[in-house]
Each structure stands twice: as structure tokens, then as C-alpha cells.
């Protein structure tokens, strides 16, 4: 009986222009295939962009932001960090950070509005992520430092 139901669903769809795709369009959404969120590129947060300083070396920026997804052989003085998100629900998001170098030092950069750390985590891990609240510094007593004016044992002054 189940197979007959599938066949009738297919035949209804094939009689309508578009085949099975049109029949699946009226089916409940939970019957459709699972499609995960699509993330591509480098995740750059607002805090990362705020740490960029003019004059940083190319290696310093790469250490802070990670290796860019693509580099151009034609524009060696330019680096693009691009992030693309196609979520299951909601609009497609594209964010770009473009950095221009002169003599291997950061000359200028242009950035789209970037999400803060907690929002970027929620985009990747989903909406059920708990917001992490920073802990206050512990009130442990300071560890006394040794007196460096005293010679070390066996240093030899009699």
C-alpha cells in the first residue's frame, strides 16, 4: 500500500508540469531531505577587526585572522577574507574583509560589519548555544616572588 502511495504521488507530479519536484512542493516540509547550514570561508569577528593596526606585518595579520581562503597571484598587495553562510532558515550572508599591504606592512583595510564573538558562535553552532558570561577574576592571594637581590645558593660570594 505504501508503494502504491508513492507511485500515485509520482504520477500526480508527472502529470503536472515539473515532475516529482512539483509534487514534493505540496508535501509537508519534514518529509524533505535534510540540508545543513553551509559555511564557507574565514570567520572574522568584530573583535578581530578591532585588533588590526596599520603597520602590522603580513605574518602578524595572518596569525591573528588565519590563512585566507584564497590569494591572488595578480594582486600580491591585497588579501581578502570572505565568509559565506547559507542557513537553512534566513537570508544568505556574505561578509568581506579586504586588507591592502605596502612593503609587507598593513597600509589600510576595508571591512563589512562583522558579528561579535558570541553571535559568530551562535551562527556556527546553532541557536541553542549558551551565552558564555566572563567569570570575575578570582580573589586568590598573590604568590610572593623571591627576593632577587639575594645571591643564589652556590653563586660563590664569600
Short mmCIF file of N, CA and C in Angstrom, two decimals:
data_model
loop_
_atom_site.label_atom_id
_atom_site.label_comp_id
_atom_site.label_asym_id
_atom_site.label_seq_id
_atom_site.Cartn_x
_atom_site.Cartn_y
_atom_site.Cartn_z
N UNK A 1 0.83 -1.18 0.00
CA UNK A 1 0.00 0.00 0.00
C UNK A 1 0.88 1.26 0.00
N UNK A 2 1.99 1.22 0.76
CA UNK A 2 2.86 2.38 0.78
C UNK A 2 3.50 2.64 -0.58
N UNK A 3 3.88 1.56 -1.25
CA UNK A 3 4.48 1.73 -2.56
C UNK A 3 3.47 2.29 -3.56
N UNK A 4 2.27 1.89 -3.43
CA UNK A 4 1.23 2.42 -4.32
C UNK A 4 1.04 3.91 -4.06
N UNK A 5 1.14 4.31 -2.80
CA UNK A 5 1.02 5.73 -2.47
C UNK A 5 2.13 6.55 -3.08
N UNK A 6 3.36 6.02 -3.04
CA UNK A 6 4.49 6.72 -3.64
C UNK A 6 4.30 6.82 -5.15
N UNK A 7 3.82 5.75 -5.75
CA UNK A 7 3.62 5.75 -7.20
C UNK A 7 2.54 6.76 -7.59
N UNK A 8 1.47 6.81 -6.80
CA UNK A 8 0.41 7.76 -7.13
C UNK A 8 0.90 9.19 -6.95
N UNK A 9 1.77 9.40 -5.95
CA UNK A 9 2.32 10.73 -5.75
C UNK A 9 3.20 11.11 -6.93
N UNK A 10 3.96 10.12 -7.43
CA UNK A 10 4.83 10.38 -8.57
C UNK A 10 3.99 10.62 -9.83
N UNK A 11 2.96 9.84 -10.01
CA UNK A 11 2.15 10.00 -11.22
C UNK A 11 1.40 11.32 -11.20
N UNK A 12 0.96 11.76 -10.01
CA UNK A 12 0.30 13.07 -9.92
C UNK A 12 1.30 14.15 -10.30
N UNK A 13 2.54 14.01 -9.78
CA UNK A 13 3.56 15.01 -10.08
C UNK A 13 3.97 14.99 -11.53
N UNK A 14 4.01 13.81 -12.14
CA UNK A 14 4.45 13.75 -13.54
C UNK A 14 3.37 14.28 -14.48
N UNK A 15 2.12 14.18 -14.06
CA UNK A 15 1.07 14.71 -14.91
C UNK A 15 1.07 16.23 -14.88
N UNK A 16 1.56 16.78 -13.76
CA UNK A 16 1.68 18.23 -13.66
C UNK A 16 3.06 18.60 -14.20
N UNK A 17 3.18 19.74 -14.81
CA UNK A 17 4.45 20.16 -15.39
C UNK A 17 5.51 20.26 -14.28
N UNK A 18 6.63 19.58 -14.44
CA UNK A 18 7.72 19.68 -13.47
C UNK A 18 8.04 18.37 -12.80
N UNK A 19 7.27 17.32 -12.93
CA UNK A 19 7.60 16.01 -12.38
C UNK A 19 7.48 15.95 -10.88
N UNK A 20 8.36 15.16 -10.27
CA UNK A 20 8.30 14.89 -8.83
C UNK A 20 8.54 16.15 -8.00
N UNK A 21 9.32 17.09 -8.52
CA UNK A 21 9.60 18.32 -7.78
C UNK A 21 8.34 19.09 -7.46
N UNK A 22 7.40 19.12 -8.39
CA UNK A 22 6.16 19.86 -8.12
C UNK A 22 5.30 19.11 -7.11
N UNK A 23 5.34 17.77 -7.13
CA UNK A 23 4.57 17.00 -6.15
C UNK A 23 5.18 17.16 -4.77
N UNK A 24 6.49 17.24 -4.70
CA UNK A 24 7.16 17.39 -3.41
C UNK A 24 6.94 18.79 -2.84
N UNK A 25 6.60 19.75 -3.68
CA UNK A 25 6.41 21.11 -3.18
C UNK A 25 5.17 21.22 -2.30
N UNK A 26 4.17 20.35 -2.50
CA UNK A 26 2.98 20.42 -1.65
C UNK A 26 3.08 19.47 -0.46
N UNK A 27 4.13 18.64 -0.40
CA UNK A 27 4.32 17.71 0.71
C UNK A 27 4.76 18.49 1.95
N UNK A 28 4.53 17.96 3.14
CA UNK A 28 4.99 18.63 4.36
C UNK A 28 6.50 18.79 4.36
N UNK A 29 6.97 19.85 4.99
CA UNK A 29 8.41 20.15 4.94
C UNK A 29 9.25 19.12 5.67
N UNK A 30 8.71 18.46 6.69
CA UNK A 30 9.51 17.48 7.42
C UNK A 30 9.80 16.24 6.58
N UNK A 31 9.12 16.07 5.45
CA UNK A 31 9.40 14.94 4.56
C UNK A 31 10.55 15.22 3.61
N UNK A 32 10.99 16.46 3.55
CA UNK A 32 12.07 16.81 2.63
C UNK A 32 13.42 16.36 3.15
N UNK A 33 14.42 16.39 2.31
CA UNK A 33 15.76 15.98 2.74
C UNK A 33 16.36 17.01 3.69
N UNK A 34 17.26 16.54 4.55
CA UNK A 34 17.94 17.43 5.49
C UNK A 34 18.99 18.23 4.74
N UNK A 35 19.02 19.53 4.97
CA UNK A 35 20.02 20.39 4.36
C UNK A 35 20.68 21.21 5.46
N UNK A 36 21.94 20.93 5.78
CA UNK A 36 22.60 21.69 6.85
C UNK A 36 22.96 23.09 6.39
N UNK A 37 23.26 23.95 7.35
CA UNK A 37 23.74 25.29 7.03
C UNK A 37 25.07 25.15 6.30
N UNK A 38 25.28 26.00 5.30
CA UNK A 38 26.50 25.95 4.51
C UNK A 38 27.41 27.10 4.92
N UNK A 39 28.57 26.77 5.51
CA UNK A 39 29.57 27.77 5.90
C UNK A 39 30.78 27.61 5.00
N UNK A 40 31.27 28.70 4.46
CA UNK A 40 32.49 28.67 3.67
C UNK A 40 33.30 29.92 3.93
N UNK A 41 34.59 29.76 4.00
CA UNK A 41 35.47 30.91 4.17
C UNK A 41 36.00 31.04 5.57
N UNK A 42 36.50 32.23 5.87
CA UNK A 42 37.10 32.54 7.15
C UNK A 42 36.12 33.28 8.04
N UNK A 43 36.00 32.82 9.26
CA UNK A 43 35.14 33.53 10.22
C UNK A 43 35.97 34.64 10.83
N UNK A 44 35.55 35.86 10.62
CA UNK A 44 36.21 37.03 11.18
C UNK A 44 35.18 37.74 12.04
N UNK A 45 35.54 38.01 13.28
CA UNK A 45 34.61 38.66 14.20
C UNK A 45 34.95 40.14 14.37
N UNK A 46 34.05 40.85 15.02
CA UNK A 46 34.23 42.27 15.27
C UNK A 46 35.48 42.51 16.12
N UNK A 47 35.71 41.63 17.10
CA UNK A 47 36.87 41.78 17.97
C UNK A 47 38.18 41.60 17.20
N UNK A 48 38.19 40.73 16.21
CA UNK A 48 39.39 40.53 15.38
C UNK A 48 39.69 41.78 14.56
N UNK A 49 38.67 42.37 13.97
CA UNK A 49 38.86 43.58 13.16
C UNK A 49 39.34 44.73 14.03
N UNK A 50 38.83 44.81 15.27
CA UNK A 50 39.25 45.90 16.17
C UNK A 50 40.71 45.78 16.57
N UNK A 51 41.30 44.59 16.47
CA UNK A 51 42.71 44.40 16.82
C UNK A 51 43.66 44.72 15.67
N UNK A 52 43.14 44.91 14.47
CA UNK A 52 44.00 45.25 13.33
C UNK A 52 44.57 46.65 13.51
N UNK A 53 45.86 46.79 13.23
CA UNK A 53 46.53 48.08 13.33
C UNK A 53 47.32 48.32 12.05
N UNK A 54 47.28 49.55 11.59
CA UNK A 54 48.07 49.94 10.43
C UNK A 54 49.54 49.75 10.79
N UNK A 55 50.30 49.13 9.89
CA UNK A 55 51.71 48.89 10.13
C UNK A 55 52.02 47.47 10.56
N UNK A 56 50.99 46.65 10.83
CA UNK A 56 51.23 45.26 11.18
C UNK A 56 51.82 44.53 9.98
N UNK A 57 52.66 43.54 10.25
CA UNK A 57 53.23 42.76 9.15
C UNK A 57 52.18 41.78 8.63
N UNK A 58 52.46 41.25 7.45
CA UNK A 58 51.56 40.27 6.85
C UNK A 58 51.46 39.02 7.73
N UNK A 59 52.58 38.62 8.34
CA UNK A 59 52.58 37.45 9.22
C UNK A 59 51.76 37.69 10.48
N UNK A 60 51.81 38.89 11.03
CA UNK A 60 51.02 39.20 12.22
C UNK A 60 49.52 39.13 11.92
N UNK A 61 49.12 39.67 10.78
CA UNK A 61 47.70 39.62 10.43
C UNK A 61 47.26 38.19 10.15
N UNK A 62 48.12 37.41 9.51
CA UNK A 62 47.78 36.00 9.24
C UNK A 62 47.69 35.21 10.53
N UNK A 63 48.55 35.50 11.51
CA UNK A 63 48.49 34.83 12.81
C UNK A 63 47.18 35.15 13.51
N UNK A 64 46.74 36.39 13.42
CA UNK A 64 45.53 36.83 14.11
C UNK A 64 44.26 36.36 13.41
N UNK A 65 44.21 36.40 12.08
CA UNK A 65 42.99 36.10 11.33
C UNK A 65 42.96 34.72 10.71
N UNK A 66 44.10 34.06 10.64
CA UNK A 66 44.18 32.77 9.96
C UNK A 66 44.55 32.96 8.51
N UNK A 67 44.82 31.86 7.84
CA UNK A 67 45.20 31.90 6.44
C UNK A 67 43.97 32.20 5.59
N UNK A 68 44.06 33.16 4.67
CA UNK A 68 42.89 33.46 3.83
C UNK A 68 42.54 32.27 2.95
N UNK A 69 41.27 32.17 2.62
CA UNK A 69 40.79 31.05 1.81
C UNK A 69 41.42 31.07 0.42
N UNK A 70 41.55 32.25 -0.15
CA UNK A 70 42.13 32.38 -1.49
C UNK A 70 43.08 33.56 -1.52
N UNK A 71 44.14 33.42 -2.28
CA UNK A 71 45.05 34.53 -2.52
C UNK A 71 45.20 34.71 -4.02
N UNK A 72 45.45 35.92 -4.43
CA UNK A 72 45.56 36.22 -5.86
C UNK A 72 47.03 36.39 -6.23
N UNK A 73 47.43 35.78 -7.31
CA UNK A 73 48.78 35.94 -7.81
C UNK A 73 48.95 37.28 -8.52
N UNK A 74 47.83 37.89 -8.91
CA UNK A 74 47.89 39.14 -9.64
C UNK A 74 47.89 40.36 -8.72
N UNK A 75 47.40 40.20 -7.51
CA UNK A 75 47.36 41.30 -6.54
C UNK A 75 48.03 40.83 -5.25
N UNK A 76 49.32 40.83 -5.23
CA UNK A 76 50.06 40.34 -4.07
C UNK A 76 49.96 41.30 -2.89
N UNK A 77 49.57 42.55 -3.14
CA UNK A 77 49.47 43.52 -2.06
C UNK A 77 48.07 43.55 -1.43
N UNK A 78 47.20 42.63 -1.83
CA UNK A 78 45.82 42.63 -1.34
C UNK A 78 45.46 41.23 -0.84
N UNK A 79 44.79 41.18 0.31
CA UNK A 79 44.32 39.92 0.89
C UNK A 79 42.84 40.08 1.21
N UNK A 80 42.04 39.09 0.81
CA UNK A 80 40.60 39.11 1.06
C UNK A 80 40.22 37.96 1.98
N UNK A 81 39.52 38.28 3.04
CA UNK A 81 38.91 37.27 3.90
C UNK A 81 37.41 37.33 3.64
N UNK A 82 36.86 36.26 3.10
CA UNK A 82 35.45 36.22 2.72
C UNK A 82 34.77 35.12 3.50
N UNK A 83 33.59 35.42 4.02
CA UNK A 83 32.80 34.42 4.74
C UNK A 83 31.42 34.36 4.11
N UNK A 84 30.97 33.15 3.80
CA UNK A 84 29.68 32.93 3.15
C UNK A 84 28.88 31.97 4.03
N UNK A 85 27.65 32.34 4.36
CA UNK A 85 26.76 31.49 5.15
C UNK A 85 25.42 31.40 4.45
N UNK A 86 25.01 30.18 4.14
CA UNK A 86 23.69 29.92 3.58
C UNK A 86 22.93 29.07 4.59
N UNK A 87 22.18 29.74 5.51
CA UNK A 87 21.49 28.98 6.56
C UNK A 87 20.24 28.29 6.03
N UNK A 88 19.80 27.30 6.79
CA UNK A 88 18.57 26.59 6.44
C UNK A 88 17.40 27.56 6.43
N UNK A 89 17.35 28.42 7.43
CA UNK A 89 16.31 29.45 7.51
C UNK A 89 16.99 30.81 7.55
N UNK A 90 16.50 31.73 6.80
CA UNK A 90 17.05 33.07 6.82
C UNK A 90 17.81 33.40 5.55
N UNK A 91 18.22 34.66 5.43
CA UNK A 91 18.90 35.10 4.20
C UNK A 91 20.36 34.65 4.15
N UNK A 92 20.90 34.60 2.95
CA UNK A 92 22.31 34.29 2.75
C UNK A 92 23.13 35.48 3.24
N UNK A 93 24.24 35.19 3.95
CA UNK A 93 25.09 36.25 4.48
C UNK A 93 26.47 36.14 3.84
N UNK A 94 26.98 37.27 3.37
CA UNK A 94 28.33 37.33 2.83
C UNK A 94 29.03 38.50 3.51
N UNK A 95 30.19 38.21 4.12
CA UNK A 95 30.97 39.24 4.79
C UNK A 95 32.37 39.25 4.19
N UNK A 96 32.94 40.44 4.09
CA UNK A 96 34.25 40.57 3.45
C UNK A 96 35.13 41.52 4.25
N UNK A 97 36.39 41.13 4.39
CA UNK A 97 37.44 41.98 4.95
C UNK A 97 38.55 42.02 3.92
N UNK A 98 38.88 43.21 3.44
CA UNK A 98 39.93 43.37 2.44
C UNK A 98 41.05 44.19 3.05
N UNK A 99 42.27 43.64 3.00
CA UNK A 99 43.44 44.32 3.55
C UNK A 99 44.42 44.62 2.43
N UNK A 100 44.99 45.83 2.44
CA UNK A 100 45.96 46.26 1.45
C UNK A 100 47.31 46.45 2.14
N UNK A 101 48.35 45.87 1.56
CA UNK A 101 49.69 45.94 2.13
C UNK A 101 50.60 46.77 1.25
N UNK A 102 51.55 47.45 1.89
CA UNK A 102 52.59 48.18 1.17
C UNK A 102 53.90 47.85 1.88
N UNK A 103 54.87 47.33 1.14
CA UNK A 103 56.16 46.89 1.69
C UNK A 103 55.96 45.87 2.82
N UNK A 104 55.04 44.95 2.61
CA UNK A 104 54.74 43.86 3.55
C UNK A 104 54.18 44.35 4.89
N UNK A 105 53.65 45.57 4.94
CA UNK A 105 53.02 46.14 6.12
C UNK A 105 51.59 46.54 5.77
N UNK A 106 50.68 46.39 6.74
CA UNK A 106 49.27 46.75 6.51
C UNK A 106 49.16 48.24 6.28
N UNK A 107 48.66 48.62 5.11
CA UNK A 107 48.51 50.02 4.75
C UNK A 107 47.11 50.53 5.06
N UNK A 108 46.09 49.72 4.72
CA UNK A 108 44.69 50.08 5.00
C UNK A 108 43.85 48.82 4.88
N UNK A 109 42.64 48.89 5.43
CA UNK A 109 41.72 47.75 5.31
C UNK A 109 40.29 48.26 5.26
N UNK A 110 39.44 47.47 4.60
CA UNK A 110 38.02 47.77 4.47
C UNK A 110 37.26 46.55 4.97
N UNK A 111 36.27 46.78 5.84
CA UNK A 111 35.56 45.66 6.44
C UNK A 111 34.05 45.89 6.43
N UNK A 112 33.32 44.83 6.12
CA UNK A 112 31.88 44.85 6.32
C UNK A 112 31.62 44.79 7.83
N UNK A 113 30.42 45.13 8.28
CA UNK A 113 30.11 44.95 9.70
C UNK A 113 30.22 43.46 10.06
N UNK A 114 31.06 43.16 11.05
CA UNK A 114 31.28 41.78 11.47
C UNK A 114 30.52 41.50 12.77
N UNK A 115 30.11 40.24 12.98
CA UNK A 115 29.38 39.90 14.20
C UNK A 115 30.34 39.80 15.39
N UNK A 116 29.86 40.05 16.60
CA UNK A 116 30.71 39.81 17.78
C UNK A 116 30.93 38.31 17.96
N UNK A 117 31.86 37.96 18.86
CA UNK A 117 32.24 36.55 19.06
C UNK A 117 31.04 35.66 19.37
N UNK A 118 30.20 36.09 20.32
CA UNK A 118 29.09 35.23 20.73
C UNK A 118 28.08 35.01 19.60
N UNK A 119 27.91 36.02 18.74
CA UNK A 119 26.98 35.87 17.61
C UNK A 119 27.56 34.95 16.54
N UNK A 120 28.88 35.04 16.31
CA UNK A 120 29.53 34.16 15.35
C UNK A 120 29.44 32.71 15.83
N UNK A 121 29.61 32.49 17.13
CA UNK A 121 29.47 31.14 17.69
C UNK A 121 28.06 30.61 17.48
N UNK A 122 27.07 31.47 17.69
CA UNK A 122 25.68 31.05 17.52
C UNK A 122 25.38 30.73 16.05
N UNK A 123 26.00 31.46 15.12
CA UNK A 123 25.79 31.16 13.70
C UNK A 123 26.33 29.79 13.33
N UNK A 124 27.47 29.43 13.92
CA UNK A 124 28.10 28.16 13.59
C UNK A 124 27.44 27.00 14.32
N UNK A 125 27.25 27.16 15.63
CA UNK A 125 26.80 26.05 16.46
C UNK A 125 25.29 25.95 16.57
N UNK A 126 24.57 26.96 16.16
CA UNK A 126 23.11 26.92 16.23
C UNK A 126 22.60 27.84 17.33
N UNK A 127 21.30 27.95 17.39
CA UNK A 127 20.69 28.90 18.32
C UNK A 127 20.60 28.38 19.74
N UNK A 128 20.90 27.12 19.97
CA UNK A 128 20.79 26.55 21.32
C UNK A 128 22.07 26.70 22.13
N UNK A 129 22.99 27.51 21.65
CA UNK A 129 24.26 27.72 22.35
C UNK A 129 24.03 28.66 23.52
N UNK A 130 24.60 28.30 24.66
CA UNK A 130 24.50 29.17 25.84
C UNK A 130 25.47 30.33 25.68
N UNK A 131 25.02 31.50 26.08
CA UNK A 131 25.89 32.66 26.06
C UNK A 131 26.89 32.52 27.20
N UNK A 132 28.17 32.63 26.88
CA UNK A 132 29.20 32.49 27.90
C UNK A 132 29.42 33.82 28.58
N UNK A 133 29.24 33.83 29.88
CA UNK A 133 29.44 35.04 30.66
C UNK A 133 30.86 34.99 31.22
N UNK A 134 31.65 36.06 31.03
CA UNK A 134 33.01 36.03 31.56
C UNK A 134 33.00 35.96 33.08
N UNK A 135 33.88 35.13 33.61
CA UNK A 135 33.98 34.96 35.06
C UNK A 135 34.77 36.12 35.66
N UNK A 136 34.38 36.55 36.86
CA UNK A 136 35.18 37.60 37.51
C UNK A 136 36.51 37.00 37.95
N UNK A 137 37.55 37.83 38.04
CA UNK A 137 38.85 37.32 38.47
C UNK A 137 38.76 36.76 39.88
N UNK A 138 39.47 35.67 40.10
CA UNK A 138 39.42 35.02 41.42
C UNK A 138 40.18 35.87 42.43
N UNK A 139 39.77 35.75 43.67
CA UNK A 139 40.39 36.55 44.73
C UNK A 139 41.38 35.69 45.52
N UNK A 140 42.29 35.03 44.81
CA UNK A 140 43.33 34.25 45.47
C UNK A 140 44.46 35.18 45.88
N UNK A 141 45.12 34.85 46.99
CA UNK A 141 46.23 35.72 47.42
C UNK A 141 47.39 35.65 46.43
N UNK A 142 48.09 36.76 46.31
CA UNK A 142 49.24 36.81 45.41
C UNK A 142 50.35 35.90 45.92
N UNK A 143 51.03 35.26 45.02
CA UNK A 143 52.15 34.39 45.37
C UNK A 143 53.37 35.29 45.55
N UNK A 144 54.04 35.19 46.70
CA UNK A 144 55.21 36.06 46.90
C UNK A 144 56.33 35.68 45.94
N UNK A 145 56.95 36.69 45.36
CA UNK A 145 58.06 36.49 44.44
C UNK A 145 59.36 36.45 45.24
N UNK A 146 60.33 35.66 44.81
CA UNK A 146 61.60 35.59 45.54
C UNK A 146 62.36 36.92 45.45
N UNK A 147 63.15 37.19 46.48
CA UNK A 147 63.96 38.40 46.50
C UNK A 147 65.14 38.19 45.57
N UNK A 148 65.22 38.96 44.49
CA UNK A 148 66.28 38.76 43.51
C UNK A 148 67.57 39.45 43.90
N UNK A 149 67.55 40.26 44.96
CA UNK A 149 68.78 40.93 45.39
C UNK A 149 69.68 39.97 46.17
N UNK A 150 69.12 38.89 46.67
CA UNK A 150 69.90 37.90 47.40
C UNK A 150 70.59 36.98 46.42
N UNK A 151 71.87 36.70 46.55
CA UNK A 151 72.56 35.80 45.62
C UNK A 151 72.01 34.38 45.75
N UNK A 152 72.00 33.69 44.64
CA UNK A 152 71.52 32.32 44.62
C UNK A 152 72.50 31.43 45.36
N UNK A 153 72.00 30.31 45.93
CA UNK A 153 72.91 29.40 46.63
C UNK A 153 73.98 28.87 45.68
N UNK A 154 75.18 28.86 46.16
CA UNK A 154 76.29 28.36 45.37
C UNK A 154 76.81 29.33 44.34
N UNK A 155 76.40 30.63 44.40
CA UNK A 155 76.88 31.59 43.42
C UNK A 155 78.30 32.03 43.71
N UNK A 156 78.81 31.79 44.94
CA UNK A 156 80.23 31.92 45.19
C UNK A 156 80.70 33.16 45.89
N UNK A 157 79.93 34.10 46.34
CA UNK A 157 80.46 35.24 47.08
C UNK A 157 80.59 34.86 48.54
N UNK A 158 81.84 34.92 49.08
CA UNK A 158 82.09 34.53 50.48
C UNK A 158 81.97 35.71 51.36
#
